[in-house]
Coordinates of C-alpha atoms in Angstrom, one line a residue:
M1 CA -4.9 -20.9 3.4
R2 CA -3.0 -21.5 6.1
L3 CA -2.4 -18.6 9.0
D4 CA 1.3 -20.5 9.5
E5 CA 2.1 -19.9 6.0
Y6 CA 1.1 -16.2 6.9
L7 CA 2.7 -15.5 9.8
R8 CA 6.3 -17.7 8.1
R9 CA 5.5 -14.5 5.3
V10 CA 5.9 -11.8 7.3
R11 CA 8.4 -13.2 9.9
F12 CA 6.2 -13.2 12.9
S13 CA 7.9 -14.5 16.1
G14 CA 6.1 -15.8 19.3
V15 CA 2.3 -16.7 20.0
A16 CA -0.5 -14.8 18.0
R17 CA -2.9 -13.6 20.2
P18 CA -5.8 -10.8 19.6
D19 CA -3.9 -8.1 21.7
L20 CA -2.0 -5.1 21.0
A21 CA 1.3 -6.5 21.0
T22 CA 0.5 -8.9 18.0
L23 CA -1.4 -6.6 16.4
R24 CA 1.9 -4.0 16.2
Q25 CA 4.3 -6.8 15.2
L26 CA 2.2 -8.1 12.5
H27 CA 1.5 -4.7 11.2
R28 CA 5.2 -3.5 10.9
G29 CA 6.1 -7.2 9.8
H30 CA 3.8 -7.2 6.7
L31 CA 5.0 -4.1 5.8
A32 CA 8.7 -5.1 6.1
A33 CA 8.0 -8.9 4.3
I34 CA 5.4 -7.7 1.4
A35 CA 5.8 -4.6 -0.7
Y36 CA 3.3 -2.1 -2.2
E37 CA 3.1 -2.6 -5.7
N38 CA 0.7 -2.1 -8.5
L39 CA 3.4 -4.1 -11.3
D40 CA 0.2 -6.1 -12.5
V41 CA -1.7 -3.6 -13.1
Q42 CA 0.8 -2.0 -15.6
L43 CA 1.1 -5.5 -17.1
G44 CA -2.5 -5.7 -17.3
H45 CA -3.1 -8.7 -15.4
R46 CA -6.7 -7.9 -13.5
I47 CA -6.7 -7.8 -9.9
G48 CA -9.5 -8.6 -7.8
F49 CA -11.0 -9.7 -4.3
D50 CA -10.4 -13.5 -4.2
L51 CA -9.1 -14.5 -1.1
E52 CA -7.3 -17.4 -2.0
T53 CA -5.8 -16.1 -5.2
I54 CA -4.0 -12.7 -3.2
F55 CA -2.8 -15.0 -0.6
D56 CA -1.2 -17.4 -3.5
K57 CA 0.3 -14.1 -4.7
L58 CA 1.4 -12.5 -1.8
V59 CA 2.1 -15.3 0.3
N60 CA 3.0 -18.4 -2.1
S61 CA 4.5 -16.4 -4.8
R62 CA 5.9 -13.6 -2.4
R63 CA 4.8 -11.1 -5.0
G64 CA 3.5 -7.6 -3.2
G65 CA 0.1 -5.9 -3.6
W66 CA -1.9 -2.9 -3.6
C67 CA -4.5 -1.7 -0.8
F68 CA -7.3 -4.1 -2.1
E69 CA -5.0 -6.8 -1.7
M70 CA -2.8 -6.0 1.1
N71 CA -5.7 -5.3 3.6
T72 CA -7.5 -7.8 2.7
L73 CA -4.7 -10.2 3.5
F74 CA -4.2 -8.9 6.5
G75 CA -7.8 -8.2 8.0
W76 CA -8.1 -12.1 7.1
A77 CA -4.9 -13.1 9.4
L78 CA -6.1 -11.0 12.0
E79 CA -9.8 -12.6 11.8
Q80 CA -8.0 -16.0 12.1
I81 CA -5.8 -15.2 15.4
G82 CA -9.4 -13.4 16.9
F83 CA -9.3 -10.1 16.3
R84 CA -12.3 -8.4 15.4
V85 CA -11.7 -6.2 12.3
T86 CA -14.3 -3.9 10.0
R87 CA -13.0 -3.1 6.4
I88 CA -14.1 0.7 5.8
A89 CA -13.9 2.3 2.6
G90 CA -11.3 4.9 2.3
A91 CA -11.9 8.2 0.0
V92 CA -8.3 9.1 -1.1
L93 CA -8.2 13.1 -1.6
R94 CA -11.7 13.3 -1.2
E95 CA -11.6 17.2 0.2
Q96 CA -10.3 17.9 -3.6
R97 CA -11.7 15.3 -5.8
G98 CA -15.2 15.0 -3.9
E99 CA -17.2 11.8 -2.7
H100 CA -17.1 9.7 -6.0
V101 CA -13.7 8.8 -5.4
L102 CA -15.2 6.6 -2.0
G103 CA -13.9 3.1 -2.1
N104 CA -10.3 4.1 -3.5
H105 CA -8.5 2.8 -0.6
L106 CA -9.9 -0.1 1.3
A107 CA -8.3 0.2 5.3
L108 CA -9.3 -1.8 8.7
L109 CA -10.7 -1.0 12.0
V110 CA -9.1 -3.4 14.3
E111 CA -10.7 -3.6 17.8
V112 CA -8.1 -4.1 20.8
E113 CA -9.1 -4.2 23.8
G114 CA -12.6 -2.6 23.3
M115 CA -10.7 0.3 21.7
P116 CA -10.6 0.8 17.9
Y117 CA -7.5 1.1 15.8
L118 CA -6.9 2.3 12.3
A119 CA -4.6 -0.6 10.5
D120 CA -3.4 0.1 7.4
V121 CA -0.7 -1.9 5.5
G122 CA -2.1 -1.0 2.0
F123 CA -1.1 2.6 1.9
G124 CA 2.6 2.1 0.5
D125 CA 4.0 4.9 2.4
G126 CA 1.7 5.1 5.1
L127 CA 1.6 4.1 8.6
I128 CA 4.0 2.3 10.3
E129 CA 2.1 0.3 13.2
P130 CA -2.1 1.0 13.8
V131 CA -3.1 3.4 15.6
P132 CA -5.9 4.5 18.1
L133 CA -8.7 6.1 16.7
A134 CA -8.0 9.5 18.4
V135 CA -7.8 13.0 17.2
G136 CA -3.9 14.5 16.8
G137 CA -0.7 13.9 15.7
I138 CA 1.2 10.6 15.6
R139 CA 4.8 10.3 15.3
Q140 CA 5.7 6.7 14.3
E141 CA 9.9 6.6 13.5
F142 CA 10.9 10.0 11.7
L143 CA 7.6 9.9 10.0
D144 CA 4.5 12.8 11.5
F145 CA 0.9 11.4 10.4
R146 CA -2.3 13.0 11.7
L147 CA -6.3 12.5 12.2
E148 CA -8.5 14.9 12.4
L149 CA -12.5 15.1 12.7
V150 CA -14.1 17.0 9.7
P151 CA -18.1 17.2 9.2
G152 CA -19.1 13.6 9.1
W153 CA -15.7 12.1 8.3
W154 CA -12.4 10.8 10.0
R155 CA -9.1 12.2 8.2
F156 CA -5.9 10.6 7.9
H157 CA -3.1 12.8 6.6
N158 CA -0.2 11.2 5.5
Q159 CA 3.0 12.1 6.0
P160 CA 4.4 15.0 3.9
L161 CA 6.8 12.8 1.4
G162 CA 3.8 10.2 1.1
G163 CA 2.2 10.0 -2.8
A164 CA -1.3 10.9 -1.6
A165 CA -1.6 13.5 1.2
S166 CA -4.8 12.2 2.8
F167 CA -7.8 9.9 2.7
D168 CA -11.2 10.3 4.6
F169 CA -13.2 7.6 6.1
Q170 CA -16.4 6.7 8.2
L171 CA -16.5 4.2 11.0
R172 CA -18.7 1.4 9.2
A173 CA -18.1 -1.5 7.2
A174 CA -18.4 -0.9 3.2
P175 CA -20.0 -4.0 1.2
L176 CA -17.6 -5.8 -1.6
E177 CA -19.3 -3.8 -4.1
V178 CA -17.8 0.0 -3.4
F179 CA -14.3 -1.0 -3.8
E180 CA -14.8 -3.5 -6.9
R181 CA -16.5 -0.7 -8.4
R182 CA -13.5 1.8 -7.8
S183 CA -10.8 -0.8 -8.2
H184 CA -12.2 -1.4 -12.1
W185 CA -11.5 2.4 -12.4
L186 CA -8.1 2.3 -11.2
Q187 CA -6.9 -0.5 -13.1
T188 CA -8.5 0.6 -16.6
S189 CA -8.9 4.4 -16.9
P190 CA -6.1 6.3 -18.5
E191 CA -6.9 8.8 -15.6
S192 CA -5.8 6.8 -13.2
G193 CA -2.4 7.2 -11.8
F194 CA -2.2 3.2 -11.5
V195 CA -2.3 3.1 -15.0
Q196 CA 0.2 6.1 -15.5
N197 CA 2.8 4.5 -13.5
A198 CA 4.9 2.0 -12.1
V199 CA 5.0 2.5 -8.2
C200 CA 7.0 0.1 -5.5
Q201 CA 7.1 1.0 -2.1
R202 CA 8.4 -0.6 1.1
F203 CA 9.1 0.3 5.1
D204 CA 11.9 -2.2 6.3
R205 CA 14.8 -1.2 8.4
G206 CA 14.6 2.1 9.1
E207 CA 13.9 3.2 5.4
L208 CA 10.9 3.8 3.2
S209 CA 11.8 3.0 0.0
M210 CA 9.8 4.5 -3.0
L211 CA 10.1 3.2 -6.6
R212 CA 8.1 5.6 -9.0
G213 CA 8.8 4.7 -12.6
R214 CA 12.6 5.0 -13.0
V215 CA 12.9 7.0 -10.0
L216 CA 14.2 5.4 -6.5
K217 CA 13.5 7.7 -3.3
V218 CA 14.7 6.4 -0.1
V219 CA 13.6 8.3 2.9
A220 CA 15.4 7.6 6.2
A221 CA 16.2 9.7 9.4
G222 CA 19.0 10.7 8.0
G223 CA 17.6 12.4 5.2
V224 CA 16.2 11.6 1.6
T225 CA 18.3 10.1 -1.4
E226 CA 17.2 10.0 -4.8
R227 CA 18.6 8.3 -8.0
T228 CA 17.1 7.4 -11.7
L229 CA 17.6 3.6 -12.2
V230 CA 19.9 3.1 -15.8
D231 CA 18.7 0.0 -17.2
L232 CA 16.6 -3.2 -17.0
A233 CA 19.4 -5.1 -14.8
D234 CA 19.4 -2.1 -12.5
Y235 CA 15.9 -2.5 -12.8
R236 CA 15.2 -5.8 -11.7
N237 CA 18.2 -5.8 -8.9
V238 CA 16.4 -2.9 -6.8
L239 CA 13.3 -5.2 -7.3
E240 CA 14.3 -8.0 -6.0
R241 CA 16.6 -6.7 -3.0
R242 CA 14.9 -3.7 -2.4
F243 CA 11.3 -4.9 -2.5
G244 CA 11.9 -8.7 -2.5
I245 CA 10.0 -9.2 -5.6
D246 CA 10.7 -10.9 -9.0
V247 CA 7.9 -10.0 -11.3
P248 CA 7.2 -12.1 -14.9
G249 CA 7.7 -9.9 -17.9
I250 CA 9.7 -7.4 -16.2
E251 CA 11.6 -7.1 -19.6
R252 CA 8.0 -5.8 -21.3
L253 CA 7.4 -3.4 -17.9
W254 CA 11.0 -2.1 -18.2
E255 CA 10.4 -0.8 -21.8
K256 CA 7.0 0.7 -20.9
I257 CA 8.3 2.8 -18.2
S258 CA 11.8 3.8 -19.7
G259 CA 9.2 5.2 -22.7
R260 CA 7.1 7.0 -20.2
H261 CA 10.1 8.6 -18.5
A262 CA 11.4 9.9 -21.9
A263 CA 8.6 11.3 -23.0
W264 CA 8.7 13.2 -19.2
L265 CA 12.2 14.4 -20.1
Q266 CA 11.4 15.5 -23.2
E267 CA 8.2 17.4 -22.3
Q268 CA 10.6 18.9 -19.3
Q269 CA 13.2 20.2 -22.0
Q270 CA 10.2 21.8 -24.2
Q271 CA 8.9 23.8 -20.9
Q272 CA 12.7 25.7 -20.6

């Protein structure tokens, strides 16, 4: 694992220093270059926390990943540059589902010039740049976020079009076992959204692209467009051109996605 290979992957220019300018550029660059995706879960491939495996997948093989991979890699790169990084356990939708969901998201606290910043390249449709840990609204590009203090927790409110509305977190490092336990459930439980649907998301060149199953939604300053992918060739083209990934086994994946979409359409028709 070489830092210069990661920096080329995220198209970083200049000298990497443990300062705010570097952190912002790396955060944006990571989001633009490396897509958020759960396609390995869909294909039944086990995803772990081994850093070399994550580096090989996201950097060498030019794939994307989910929060446990994305923020593990990003945190490693920041530490190599000289940042002080704390890996924190997020609890997505804790206010609805309870505290047992703790660890279903991995985020980062990064210290810059004595101030803690929330950095998160692994939420898929969340922050574009790191933000100082302060209560209030956050405007980035055309998206609005918010940080709030609730009893005993911080709460990150995602932008309104995001897949998950919020996650809660506390300001302390989380042990690996917390993430491993939730990661196993998210990859294997029939109740997990990651098992139920294929997801790809990427923020690049002023557009947030969100692919869930066969439905592609693109959010930009001018509005939202949405369409349903028509066939395997269309799916492959979208993955390669819009998300920058080439996934082995895409034929099997498309068959799975199409079957679920057909079942959903049938259910909608029955309800009418």
